[in-house]
Short mmCIF file of C-alpha atoms in Angstrom, two decimals:
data_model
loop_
_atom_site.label_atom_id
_atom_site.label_comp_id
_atom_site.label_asym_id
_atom_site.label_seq_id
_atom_site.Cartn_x
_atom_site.Cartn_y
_atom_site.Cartn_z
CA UNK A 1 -23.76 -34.12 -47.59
CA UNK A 2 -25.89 -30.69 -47.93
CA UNK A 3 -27.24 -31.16 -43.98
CA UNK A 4 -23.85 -30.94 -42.72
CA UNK A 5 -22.95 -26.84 -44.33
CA UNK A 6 -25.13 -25.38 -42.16
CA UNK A 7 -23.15 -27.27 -39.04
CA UNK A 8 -20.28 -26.05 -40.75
CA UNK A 9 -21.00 -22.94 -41.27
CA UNK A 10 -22.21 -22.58 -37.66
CA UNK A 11 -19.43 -23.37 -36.26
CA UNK A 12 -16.82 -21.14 -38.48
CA UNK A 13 -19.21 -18.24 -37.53
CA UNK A 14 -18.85 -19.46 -34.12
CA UNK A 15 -14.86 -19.79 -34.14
CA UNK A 16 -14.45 -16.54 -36.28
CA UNK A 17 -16.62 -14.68 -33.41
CA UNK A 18 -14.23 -16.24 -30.73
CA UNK A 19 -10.88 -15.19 -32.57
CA UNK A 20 -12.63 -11.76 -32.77
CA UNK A 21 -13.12 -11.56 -29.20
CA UNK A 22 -10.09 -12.94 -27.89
CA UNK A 23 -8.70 -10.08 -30.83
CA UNK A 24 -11.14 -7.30 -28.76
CA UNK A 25 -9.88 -8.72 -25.57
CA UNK A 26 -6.34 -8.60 -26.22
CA UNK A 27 -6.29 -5.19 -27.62
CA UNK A 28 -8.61 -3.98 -23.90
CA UNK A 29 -5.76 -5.64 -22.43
CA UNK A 30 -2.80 -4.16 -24.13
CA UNK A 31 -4.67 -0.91 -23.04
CA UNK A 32 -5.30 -1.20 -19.33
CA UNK A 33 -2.81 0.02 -16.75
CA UNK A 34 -1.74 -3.45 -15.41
CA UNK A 35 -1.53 -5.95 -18.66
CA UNK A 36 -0.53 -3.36 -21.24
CA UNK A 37 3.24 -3.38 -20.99
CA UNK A 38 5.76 -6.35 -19.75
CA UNK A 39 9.66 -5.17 -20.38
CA UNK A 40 10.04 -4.47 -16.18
CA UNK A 41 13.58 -5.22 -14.61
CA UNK A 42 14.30 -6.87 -11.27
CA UNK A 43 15.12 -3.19 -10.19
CA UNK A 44 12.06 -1.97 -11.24
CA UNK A 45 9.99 -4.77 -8.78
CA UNK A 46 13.03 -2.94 -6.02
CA UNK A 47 11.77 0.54 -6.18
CA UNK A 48 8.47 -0.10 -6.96
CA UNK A 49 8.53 -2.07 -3.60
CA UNK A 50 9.93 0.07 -1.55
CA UNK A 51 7.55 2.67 -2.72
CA UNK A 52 4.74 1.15 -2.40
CA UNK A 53 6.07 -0.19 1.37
CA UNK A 54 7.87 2.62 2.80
CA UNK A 55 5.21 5.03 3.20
CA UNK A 56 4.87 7.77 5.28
CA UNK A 57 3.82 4.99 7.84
CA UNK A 58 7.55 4.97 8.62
CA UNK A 59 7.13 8.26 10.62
CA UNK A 60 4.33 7.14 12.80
CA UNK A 61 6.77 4.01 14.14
CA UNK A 62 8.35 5.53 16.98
CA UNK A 63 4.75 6.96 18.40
CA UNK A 64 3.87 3.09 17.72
CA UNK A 65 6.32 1.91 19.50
CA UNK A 66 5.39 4.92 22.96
CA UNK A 67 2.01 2.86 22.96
CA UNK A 68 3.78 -0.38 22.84
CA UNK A 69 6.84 -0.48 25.25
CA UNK A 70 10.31 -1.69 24.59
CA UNK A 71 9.88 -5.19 24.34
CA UNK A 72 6.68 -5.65 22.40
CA UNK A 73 7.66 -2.97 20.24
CA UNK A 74 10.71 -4.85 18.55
CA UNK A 75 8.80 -7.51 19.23
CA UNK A 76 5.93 -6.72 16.61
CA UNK A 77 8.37 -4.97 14.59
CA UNK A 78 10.71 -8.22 13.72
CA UNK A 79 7.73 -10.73 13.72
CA UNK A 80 6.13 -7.86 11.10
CA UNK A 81 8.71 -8.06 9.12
CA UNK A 82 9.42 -11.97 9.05
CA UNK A 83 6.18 -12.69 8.26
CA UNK A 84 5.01 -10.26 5.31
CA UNK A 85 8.45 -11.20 4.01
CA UNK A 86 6.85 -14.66 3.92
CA UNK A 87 3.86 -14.04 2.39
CA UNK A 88 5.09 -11.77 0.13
CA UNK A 89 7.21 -14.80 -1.24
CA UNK A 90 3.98 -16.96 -1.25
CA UNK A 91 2.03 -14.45 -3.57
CA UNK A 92 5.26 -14.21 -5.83
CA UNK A 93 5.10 -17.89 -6.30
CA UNK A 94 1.81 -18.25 -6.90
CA UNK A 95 1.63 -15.24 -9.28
CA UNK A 96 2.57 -18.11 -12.25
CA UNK A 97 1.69 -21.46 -10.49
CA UNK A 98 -0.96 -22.40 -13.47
CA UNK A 99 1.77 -23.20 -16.64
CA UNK A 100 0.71 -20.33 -19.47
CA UNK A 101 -1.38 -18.27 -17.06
CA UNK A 102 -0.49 -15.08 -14.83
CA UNK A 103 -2.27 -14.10 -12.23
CA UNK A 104 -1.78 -10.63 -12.71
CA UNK A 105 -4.38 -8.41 -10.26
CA UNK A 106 -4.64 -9.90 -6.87
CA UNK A 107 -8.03 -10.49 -7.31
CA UNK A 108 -7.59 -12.78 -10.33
CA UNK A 109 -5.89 -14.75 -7.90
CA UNK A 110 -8.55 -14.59 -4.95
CA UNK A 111 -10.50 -15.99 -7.64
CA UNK A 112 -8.21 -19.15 -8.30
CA UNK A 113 -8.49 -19.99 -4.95
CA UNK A 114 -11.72 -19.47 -3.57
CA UNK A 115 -13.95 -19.36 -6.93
CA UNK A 116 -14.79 -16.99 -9.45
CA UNK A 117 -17.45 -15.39 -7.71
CA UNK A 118 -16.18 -15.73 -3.99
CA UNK A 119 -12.81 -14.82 -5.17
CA UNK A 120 -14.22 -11.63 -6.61
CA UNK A 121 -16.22 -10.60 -3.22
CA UNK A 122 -13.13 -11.82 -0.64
CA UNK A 123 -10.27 -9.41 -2.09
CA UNK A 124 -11.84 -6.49 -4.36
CA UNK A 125 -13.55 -5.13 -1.40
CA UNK A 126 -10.40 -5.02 1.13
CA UNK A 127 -8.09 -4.36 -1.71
CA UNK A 128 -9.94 -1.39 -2.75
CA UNK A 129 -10.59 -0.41 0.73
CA UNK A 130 -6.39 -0.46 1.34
CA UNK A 131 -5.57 1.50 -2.11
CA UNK A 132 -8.28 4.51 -1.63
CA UNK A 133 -7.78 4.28 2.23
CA UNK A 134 -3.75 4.74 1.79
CA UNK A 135 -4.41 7.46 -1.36
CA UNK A 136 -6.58 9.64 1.30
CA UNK A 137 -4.07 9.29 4.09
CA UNK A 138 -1.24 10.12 1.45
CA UNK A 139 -3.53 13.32 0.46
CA UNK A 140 -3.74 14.38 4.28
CA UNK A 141 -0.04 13.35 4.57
CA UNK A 142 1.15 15.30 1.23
CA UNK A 143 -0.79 18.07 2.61
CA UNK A 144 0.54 17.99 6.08
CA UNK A 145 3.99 18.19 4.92
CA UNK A 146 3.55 20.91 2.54
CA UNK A 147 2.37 22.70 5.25
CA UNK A 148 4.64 22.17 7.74
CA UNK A 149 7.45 22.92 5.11
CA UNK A 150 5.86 25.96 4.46
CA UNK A 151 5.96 27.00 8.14
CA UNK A 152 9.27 26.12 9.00
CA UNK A 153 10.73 27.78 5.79
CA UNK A 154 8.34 30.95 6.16
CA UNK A 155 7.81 31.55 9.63
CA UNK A 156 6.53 35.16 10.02
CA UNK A 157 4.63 34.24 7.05
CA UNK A 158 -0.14 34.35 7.49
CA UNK A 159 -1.03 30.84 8.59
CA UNK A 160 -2.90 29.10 5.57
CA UNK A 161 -5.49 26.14 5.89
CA UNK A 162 -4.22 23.09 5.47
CA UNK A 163 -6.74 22.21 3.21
CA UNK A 164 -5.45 24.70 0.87
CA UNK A 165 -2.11 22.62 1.30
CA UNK A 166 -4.03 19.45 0.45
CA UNK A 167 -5.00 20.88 -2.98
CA UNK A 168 -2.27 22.12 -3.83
CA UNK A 169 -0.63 18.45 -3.27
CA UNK A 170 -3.93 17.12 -5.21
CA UNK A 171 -3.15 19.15 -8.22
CA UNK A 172 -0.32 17.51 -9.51
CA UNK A 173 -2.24 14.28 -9.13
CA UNK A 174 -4.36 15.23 -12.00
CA UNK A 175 -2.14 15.84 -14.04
CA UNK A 176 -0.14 11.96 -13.00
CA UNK A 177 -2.91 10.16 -12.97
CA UNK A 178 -2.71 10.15 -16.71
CA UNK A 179 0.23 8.41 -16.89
CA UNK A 180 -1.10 5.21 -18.68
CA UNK A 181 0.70 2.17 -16.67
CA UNK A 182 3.10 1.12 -14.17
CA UNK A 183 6.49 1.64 -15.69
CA UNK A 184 5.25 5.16 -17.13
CA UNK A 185 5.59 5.63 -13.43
CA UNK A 186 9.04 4.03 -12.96
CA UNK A 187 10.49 7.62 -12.87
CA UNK A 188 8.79 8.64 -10.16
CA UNK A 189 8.79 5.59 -8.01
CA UNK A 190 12.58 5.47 -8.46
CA UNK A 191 12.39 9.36 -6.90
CA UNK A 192 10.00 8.17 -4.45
CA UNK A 193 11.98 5.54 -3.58
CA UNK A 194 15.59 7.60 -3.05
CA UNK A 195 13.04 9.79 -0.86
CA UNK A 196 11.88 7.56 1.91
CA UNK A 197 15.65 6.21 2.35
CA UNK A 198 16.70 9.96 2.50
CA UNK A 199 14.07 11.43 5.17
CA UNK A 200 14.39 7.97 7.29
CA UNK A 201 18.44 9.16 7.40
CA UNK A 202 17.50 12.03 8.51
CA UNK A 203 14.42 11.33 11.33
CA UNK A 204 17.02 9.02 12.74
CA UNK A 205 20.12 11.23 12.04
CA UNK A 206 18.50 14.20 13.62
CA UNK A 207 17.27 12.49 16.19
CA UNK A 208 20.69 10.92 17.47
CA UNK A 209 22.21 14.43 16.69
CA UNK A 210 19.45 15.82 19.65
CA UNK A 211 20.33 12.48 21.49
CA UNK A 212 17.73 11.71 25.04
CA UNK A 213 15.90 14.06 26.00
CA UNK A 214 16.20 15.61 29.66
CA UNK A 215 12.82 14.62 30.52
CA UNK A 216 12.39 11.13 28.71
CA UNK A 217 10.30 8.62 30.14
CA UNK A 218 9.48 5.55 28.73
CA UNK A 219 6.43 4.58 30.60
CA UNK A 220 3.11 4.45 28.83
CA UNK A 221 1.72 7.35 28.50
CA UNK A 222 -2.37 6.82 29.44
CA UNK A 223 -3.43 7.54 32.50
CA UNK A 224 -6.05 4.87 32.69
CA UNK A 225 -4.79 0.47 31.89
CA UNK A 226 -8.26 0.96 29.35
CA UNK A 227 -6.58 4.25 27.30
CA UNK A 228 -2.80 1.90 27.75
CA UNK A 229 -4.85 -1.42 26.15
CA UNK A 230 -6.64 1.06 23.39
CA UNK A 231 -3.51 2.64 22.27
CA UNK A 232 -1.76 -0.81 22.37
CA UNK A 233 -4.01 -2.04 19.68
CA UNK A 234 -3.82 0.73 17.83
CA UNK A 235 -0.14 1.05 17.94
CA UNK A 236 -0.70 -2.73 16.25
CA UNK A 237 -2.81 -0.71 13.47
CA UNK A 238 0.38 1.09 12.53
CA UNK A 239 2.59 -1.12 12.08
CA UNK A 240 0.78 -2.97 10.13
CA UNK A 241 0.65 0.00 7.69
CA UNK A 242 3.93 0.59 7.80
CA UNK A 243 3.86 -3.33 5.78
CA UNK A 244 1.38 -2.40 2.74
CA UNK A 245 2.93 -3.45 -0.35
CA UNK A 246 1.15 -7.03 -1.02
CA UNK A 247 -1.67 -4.54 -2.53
CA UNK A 248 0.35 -4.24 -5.55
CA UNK A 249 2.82 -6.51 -5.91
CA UNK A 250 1.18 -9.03 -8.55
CA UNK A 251 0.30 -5.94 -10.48
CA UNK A 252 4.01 -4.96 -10.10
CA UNK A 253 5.35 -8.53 -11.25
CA UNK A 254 2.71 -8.39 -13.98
CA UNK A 255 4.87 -5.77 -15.78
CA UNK A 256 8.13 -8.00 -15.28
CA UNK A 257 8.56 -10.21 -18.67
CA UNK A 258 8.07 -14.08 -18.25
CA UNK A 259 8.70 -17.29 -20.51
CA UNK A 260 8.51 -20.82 -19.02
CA UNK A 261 12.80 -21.43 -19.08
CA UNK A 262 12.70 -17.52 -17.16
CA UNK A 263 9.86 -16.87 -14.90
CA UNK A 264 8.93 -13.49 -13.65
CA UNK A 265 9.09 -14.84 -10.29
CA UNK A 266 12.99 -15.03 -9.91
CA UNK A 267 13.76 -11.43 -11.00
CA UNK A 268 10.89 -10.22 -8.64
CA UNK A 269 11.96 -11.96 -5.32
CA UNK A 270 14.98 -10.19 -5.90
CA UNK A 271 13.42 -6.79 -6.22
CA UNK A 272 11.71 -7.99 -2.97
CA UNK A 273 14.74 -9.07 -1.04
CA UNK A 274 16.60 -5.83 -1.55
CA UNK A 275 13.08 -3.70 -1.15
CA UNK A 276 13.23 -5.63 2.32
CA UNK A 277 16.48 -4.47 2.65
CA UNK A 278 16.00 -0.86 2.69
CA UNK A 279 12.68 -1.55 4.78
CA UNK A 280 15.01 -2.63 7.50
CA UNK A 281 17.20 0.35 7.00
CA UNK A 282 14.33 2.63 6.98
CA UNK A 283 12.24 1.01 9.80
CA UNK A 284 14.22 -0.54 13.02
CA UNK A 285 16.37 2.82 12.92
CA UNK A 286 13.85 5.21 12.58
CA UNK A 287 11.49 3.17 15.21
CA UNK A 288 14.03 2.87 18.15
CA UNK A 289 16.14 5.69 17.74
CA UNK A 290 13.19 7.93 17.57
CA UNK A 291 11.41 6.45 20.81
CA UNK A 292 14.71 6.50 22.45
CA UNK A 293 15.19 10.07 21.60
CA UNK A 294 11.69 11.72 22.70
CA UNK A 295 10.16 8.49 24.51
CA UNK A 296 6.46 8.51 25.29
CA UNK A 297 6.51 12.31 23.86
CA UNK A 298 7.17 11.33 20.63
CA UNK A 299 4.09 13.01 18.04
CA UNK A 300 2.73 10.45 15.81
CA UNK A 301 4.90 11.73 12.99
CA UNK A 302 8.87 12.00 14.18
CA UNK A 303 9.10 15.12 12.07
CA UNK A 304 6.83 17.18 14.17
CA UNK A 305 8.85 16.22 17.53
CA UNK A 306 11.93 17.59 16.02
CA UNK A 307 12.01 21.23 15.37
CA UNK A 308 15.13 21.87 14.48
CA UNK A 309 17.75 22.35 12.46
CA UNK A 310 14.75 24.09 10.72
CA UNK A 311 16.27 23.73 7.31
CA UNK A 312 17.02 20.02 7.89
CA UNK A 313 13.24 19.51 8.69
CA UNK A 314 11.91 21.58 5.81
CA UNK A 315 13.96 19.53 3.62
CA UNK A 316 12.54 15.97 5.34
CA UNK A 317 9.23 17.44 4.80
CA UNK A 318 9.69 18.62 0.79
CA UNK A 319 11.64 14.48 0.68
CA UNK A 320 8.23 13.50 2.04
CA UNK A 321 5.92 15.06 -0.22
CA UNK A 322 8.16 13.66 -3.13
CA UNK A 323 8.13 10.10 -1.63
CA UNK A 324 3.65 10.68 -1.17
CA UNK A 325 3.13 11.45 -4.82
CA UNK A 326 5.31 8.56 -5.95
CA UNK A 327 3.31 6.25 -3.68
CA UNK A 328 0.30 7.52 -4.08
CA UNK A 329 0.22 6.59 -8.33
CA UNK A 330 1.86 3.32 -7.00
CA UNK A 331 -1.49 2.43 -5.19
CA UNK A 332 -3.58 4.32 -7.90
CA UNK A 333 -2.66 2.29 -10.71
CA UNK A 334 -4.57 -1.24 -9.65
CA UNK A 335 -7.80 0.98 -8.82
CA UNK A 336 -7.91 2.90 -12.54
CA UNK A 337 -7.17 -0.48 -13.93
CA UNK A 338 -10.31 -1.89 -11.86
CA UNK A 339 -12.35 1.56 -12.44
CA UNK A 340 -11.18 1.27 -17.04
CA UNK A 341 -11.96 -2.38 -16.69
CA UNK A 342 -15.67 -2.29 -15.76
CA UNK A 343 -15.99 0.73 -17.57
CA UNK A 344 -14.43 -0.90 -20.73
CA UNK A 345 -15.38 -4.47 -20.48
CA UNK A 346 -18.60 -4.31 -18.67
CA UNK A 347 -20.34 -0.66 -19.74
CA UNK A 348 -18.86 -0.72 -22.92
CA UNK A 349 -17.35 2.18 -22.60
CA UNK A 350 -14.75 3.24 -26.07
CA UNK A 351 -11.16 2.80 -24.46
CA UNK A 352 -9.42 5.94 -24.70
CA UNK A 353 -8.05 9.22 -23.68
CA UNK A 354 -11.24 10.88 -22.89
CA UNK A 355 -12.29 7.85 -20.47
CA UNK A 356 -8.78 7.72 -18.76
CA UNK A 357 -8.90 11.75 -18.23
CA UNK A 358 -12.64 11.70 -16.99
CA UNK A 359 -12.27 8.73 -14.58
CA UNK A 360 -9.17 9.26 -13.23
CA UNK A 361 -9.36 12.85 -12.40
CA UNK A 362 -13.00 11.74 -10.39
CA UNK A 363 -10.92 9.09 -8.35
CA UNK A 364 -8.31 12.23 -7.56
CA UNK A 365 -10.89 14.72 -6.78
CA UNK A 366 -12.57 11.84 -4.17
CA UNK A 367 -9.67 10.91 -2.98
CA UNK A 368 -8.98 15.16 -1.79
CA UNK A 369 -12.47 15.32 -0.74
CA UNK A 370 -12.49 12.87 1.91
CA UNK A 371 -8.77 13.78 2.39
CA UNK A 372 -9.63 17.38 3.21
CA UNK A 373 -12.84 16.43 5.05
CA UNK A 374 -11.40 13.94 7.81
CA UNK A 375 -7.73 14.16 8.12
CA UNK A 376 -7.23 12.56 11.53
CA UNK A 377 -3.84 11.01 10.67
CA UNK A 378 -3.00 8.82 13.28
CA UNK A 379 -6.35 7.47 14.15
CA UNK A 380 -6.76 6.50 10.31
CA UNK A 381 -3.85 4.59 10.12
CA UNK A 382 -4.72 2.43 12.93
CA UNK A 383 -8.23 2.12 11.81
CA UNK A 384 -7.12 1.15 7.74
CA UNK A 385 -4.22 -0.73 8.81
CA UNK A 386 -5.87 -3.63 11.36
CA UNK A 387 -8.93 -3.61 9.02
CA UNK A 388 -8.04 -4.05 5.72
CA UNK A 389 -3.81 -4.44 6.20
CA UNK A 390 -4.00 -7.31 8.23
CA UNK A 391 -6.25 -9.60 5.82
CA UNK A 392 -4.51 -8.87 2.30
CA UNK A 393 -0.59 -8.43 4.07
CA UNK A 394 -0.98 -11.05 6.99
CA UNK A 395 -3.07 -13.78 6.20
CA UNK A 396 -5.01 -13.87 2.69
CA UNK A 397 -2.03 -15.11 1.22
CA UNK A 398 -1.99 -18.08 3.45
CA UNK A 399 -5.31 -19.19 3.10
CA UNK A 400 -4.93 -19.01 -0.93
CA UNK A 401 -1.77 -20.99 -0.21
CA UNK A 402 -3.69 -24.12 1.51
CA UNK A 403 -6.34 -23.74 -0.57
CA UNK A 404 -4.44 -23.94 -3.85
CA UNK A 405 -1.15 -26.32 -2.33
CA UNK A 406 -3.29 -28.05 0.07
CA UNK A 407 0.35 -28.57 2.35
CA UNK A 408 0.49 -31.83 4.65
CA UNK A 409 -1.67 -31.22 7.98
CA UNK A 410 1.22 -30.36 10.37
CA UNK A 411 3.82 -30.39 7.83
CA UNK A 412 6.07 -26.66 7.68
CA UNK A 413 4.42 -25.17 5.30
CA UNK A 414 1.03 -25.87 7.09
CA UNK A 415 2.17 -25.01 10.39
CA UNK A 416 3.76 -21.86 9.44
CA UNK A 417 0.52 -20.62 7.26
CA UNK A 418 -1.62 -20.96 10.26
CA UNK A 419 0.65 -19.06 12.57
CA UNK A 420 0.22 -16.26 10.08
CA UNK A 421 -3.47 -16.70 9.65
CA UNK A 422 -4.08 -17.14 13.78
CA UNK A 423 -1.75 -13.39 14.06
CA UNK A 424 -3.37 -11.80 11.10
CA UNK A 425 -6.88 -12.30 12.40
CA UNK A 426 -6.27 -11.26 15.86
CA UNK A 427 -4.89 -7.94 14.20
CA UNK A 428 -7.27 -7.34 11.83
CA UNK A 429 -9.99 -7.61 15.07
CA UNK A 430 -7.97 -5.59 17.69
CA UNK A 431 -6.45 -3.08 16.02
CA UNK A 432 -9.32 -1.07 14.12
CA UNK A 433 -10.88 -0.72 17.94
CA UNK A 434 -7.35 1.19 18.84
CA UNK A 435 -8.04 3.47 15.76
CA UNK A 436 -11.35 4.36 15.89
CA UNK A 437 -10.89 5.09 19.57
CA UNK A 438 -8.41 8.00 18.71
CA UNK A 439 -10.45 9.21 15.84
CA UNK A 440 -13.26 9.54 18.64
CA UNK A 441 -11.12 11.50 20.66
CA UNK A 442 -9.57 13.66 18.31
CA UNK A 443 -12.77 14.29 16.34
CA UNK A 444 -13.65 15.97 19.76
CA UNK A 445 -11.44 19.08 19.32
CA UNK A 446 -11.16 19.18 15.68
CA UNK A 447 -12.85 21.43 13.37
CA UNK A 448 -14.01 20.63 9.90
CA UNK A 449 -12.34 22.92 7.15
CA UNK A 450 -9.68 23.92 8.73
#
């Protein structure tokens, strides 16, 4: 009998060591951004959606729609629209398809499918580079409208830099970023949210009000069929910015309560269907309404092309720098939740205050530098969107579909995933060309600091 107590005693230091770490583990969760609170509403997954979607991409759509003509324009636009509807649905689904487990950071799911390891390497790296690519174009973008607003409101006033404008919009970043999770931010998403339906009104309002323009043409607008293919692709880029918000939508469902008789998936999808909603409202209006109103003319953001009523304008641009900040935590949150977590779980870092304030206001201050160092607008959405859009919006969630389904060969479901797949990678090739094309050319003329 006295051989087995050490046994024994092994193994109750062994289980009490467990229970401590699960204990540890639970209490790093209940901490980080993403895990540490679950009492969302279906409304909440609405605005956060629409937030996180309706970006400032919105006013590059009818410049995306000069480079691609009438008919491929709606074209793109509806099949856009269709199909990240459908794989929106598929990562929704699969956000709870293990009983008792969520899946709730993208990559946690990457690694269901494709392997711990694998899983880790496929989606951190292109959902990292979508959430600091669209938090520097949101900087220059914040910026840009502050500074326009400031012009059109004052305009005997001294030109200022627009990098001055781009700190000024990084300030109150600092001071946000420290809000600790996603529904701390429900406030401002909501805001953010009322925004982007408001300024769409009025790009679209304004520009029926100003109605064709004498000297519309609708031709395309390169002089050489090389500079009408390049901007074609790029065109591609932007729209598939304008369809972001897979980036964050586990990590918005993971706030939304869940027991096995009421899964978080039903009160999501219908945050989703009505955030679809009001992308449809903002988008096909704003799109053909604005290239019918200024035609190959159009600037690459619609509020630029109309210059009047000036206080109409001024207030799109203030709506805009409302809707940027709002967006801008939305696709902040899963990257200080990555940053705490291998801080906290793999340095051994304390959880706290201190970490939050020093790490966070780093990821802000990089996010301004490179903001106020290349702000080519246009050209970077084109070059983001087809590179890292396409993959995690188009066609990852397809792949992790077969993988973890395994549909019948030729069935629907298999069919309809490899439609998405074959569309997504001929995007995510094509379209980065487009944008670093125009980044060439306008890196030409531009000068750094400015």
């Amino acid at each position: 009998m006295g051989t087995q107590a050490p046994d024994t005693d092994d193994a109750f230091v062994a289980n009490k060591k467990a229970d401590s770490q699960t204990a540890s583990d639970k209490k790093i969760d209940d901490w980080l951004p993403i895990t540490s609170s679950r009492n969302a509403k279906w409304w909440y997954s609405a605005f956060h959606n629409v937030t996180a979607m309706v970006g400032a991409g919105v006013l590059s759509l009818p410049f995306a729609m000069s480079e691609l003509g009438w008919g491929p324009g709606i074209a793109v636009l509806i099949i856009s629209w269709i199909v990240t509807l459908y794989t929106l649905w598929q990562m929704v689904e699969m956000h709870e398809m293990v009983p008792g487990k969520r899946f709730d950071r993208y990559h946690e799911l990457g690694q269901h499918a494709f392997g711990d390891k694998l899983g880790l390497w496929i989606v951190v790296p292109q959902q990292l580079v979508v959430e600091v690519g669209v938090n520097i174009v949101y900087m220059v973008t914040g910026g840009k409208s502050l500074k326009k607003f400031h012009d059109t409101v004052c305009s005997t006033c001294k030109p200022i830099k627009q990098t001055y404008f781009i700190m000024i919009f990084a300030s109150v970043h600092f001071v946000l970023a420290q809000l600790p999770n996603f529904n701390s931010i429900s406030g401002i998403s909501l805001a953010a949210a009322v925004m982007s339906l408001s300024y769409s009104t009025i790009a679209w309002g304004a520009s029926v009000d100003k109605g064709k323009q004498p000297d519309v043409a609708y031709g395309y607008i390169a002089s050489s069929t090389a500079g009408t293919v390049f901007n074609f692709f790029s065109a591609l880029g932007d729209v598939a910015f304008a369809y972001a918000g897979h980036n964050v939508v586990l990590e918005i469902q993971a706030t939304i309560p869940s027991t096995p008789e009421k899964p978080s998936k039903k009160p999501m999808w219908k945050g989703v269907i009505v955030a679809y909603i009001v992308v449809a409202i903002c988008y096909f209006p704003v799109a053909l309404i604005g290239y019918w109103a200024f035609g190959n003319k159009v600037e690459d953001n619609i509020l630029i092309s109309l210059e009047k009523p000036a206080w109409l304008i001024a207030a799109a641009n203030m709506m805009v720098v409302v809707h940027v900040i709002g967006s801008y935590q939305i696709y902040a949150m899963p990257v200080f939740d990555m940053i705490e977590t291998v801080l906290v779980k793999k340095l051994r870092f304390p959880p706290g205050l201190t970490l939050r304030l020093i790490a966070r206001s780093l990821y802000v201050a990089f996010t301004m530098f490179v903001a106020i160092s290349f702000p080519f607008f246009g050209g970077l959405l084109g070059f983001f969107g087809g590179f890292a859009f396409a993959p995690t919006t188009y066609f990852l969630p397809c792949i992790m579909w077969l993988a973890i389904y395994k549909p019948k060969r030729y069935s629907l479901s298999w069919i309809a995933n490899w439609i998405c797949i074959i569309l997504g990678v001929l995007l995510m090739i094509i379209s980065p060309i487009g944008g670093l094309r125009q980044i060439i050319l306008q890196a030409k003329t531009y000068k750094f600091y400015s």
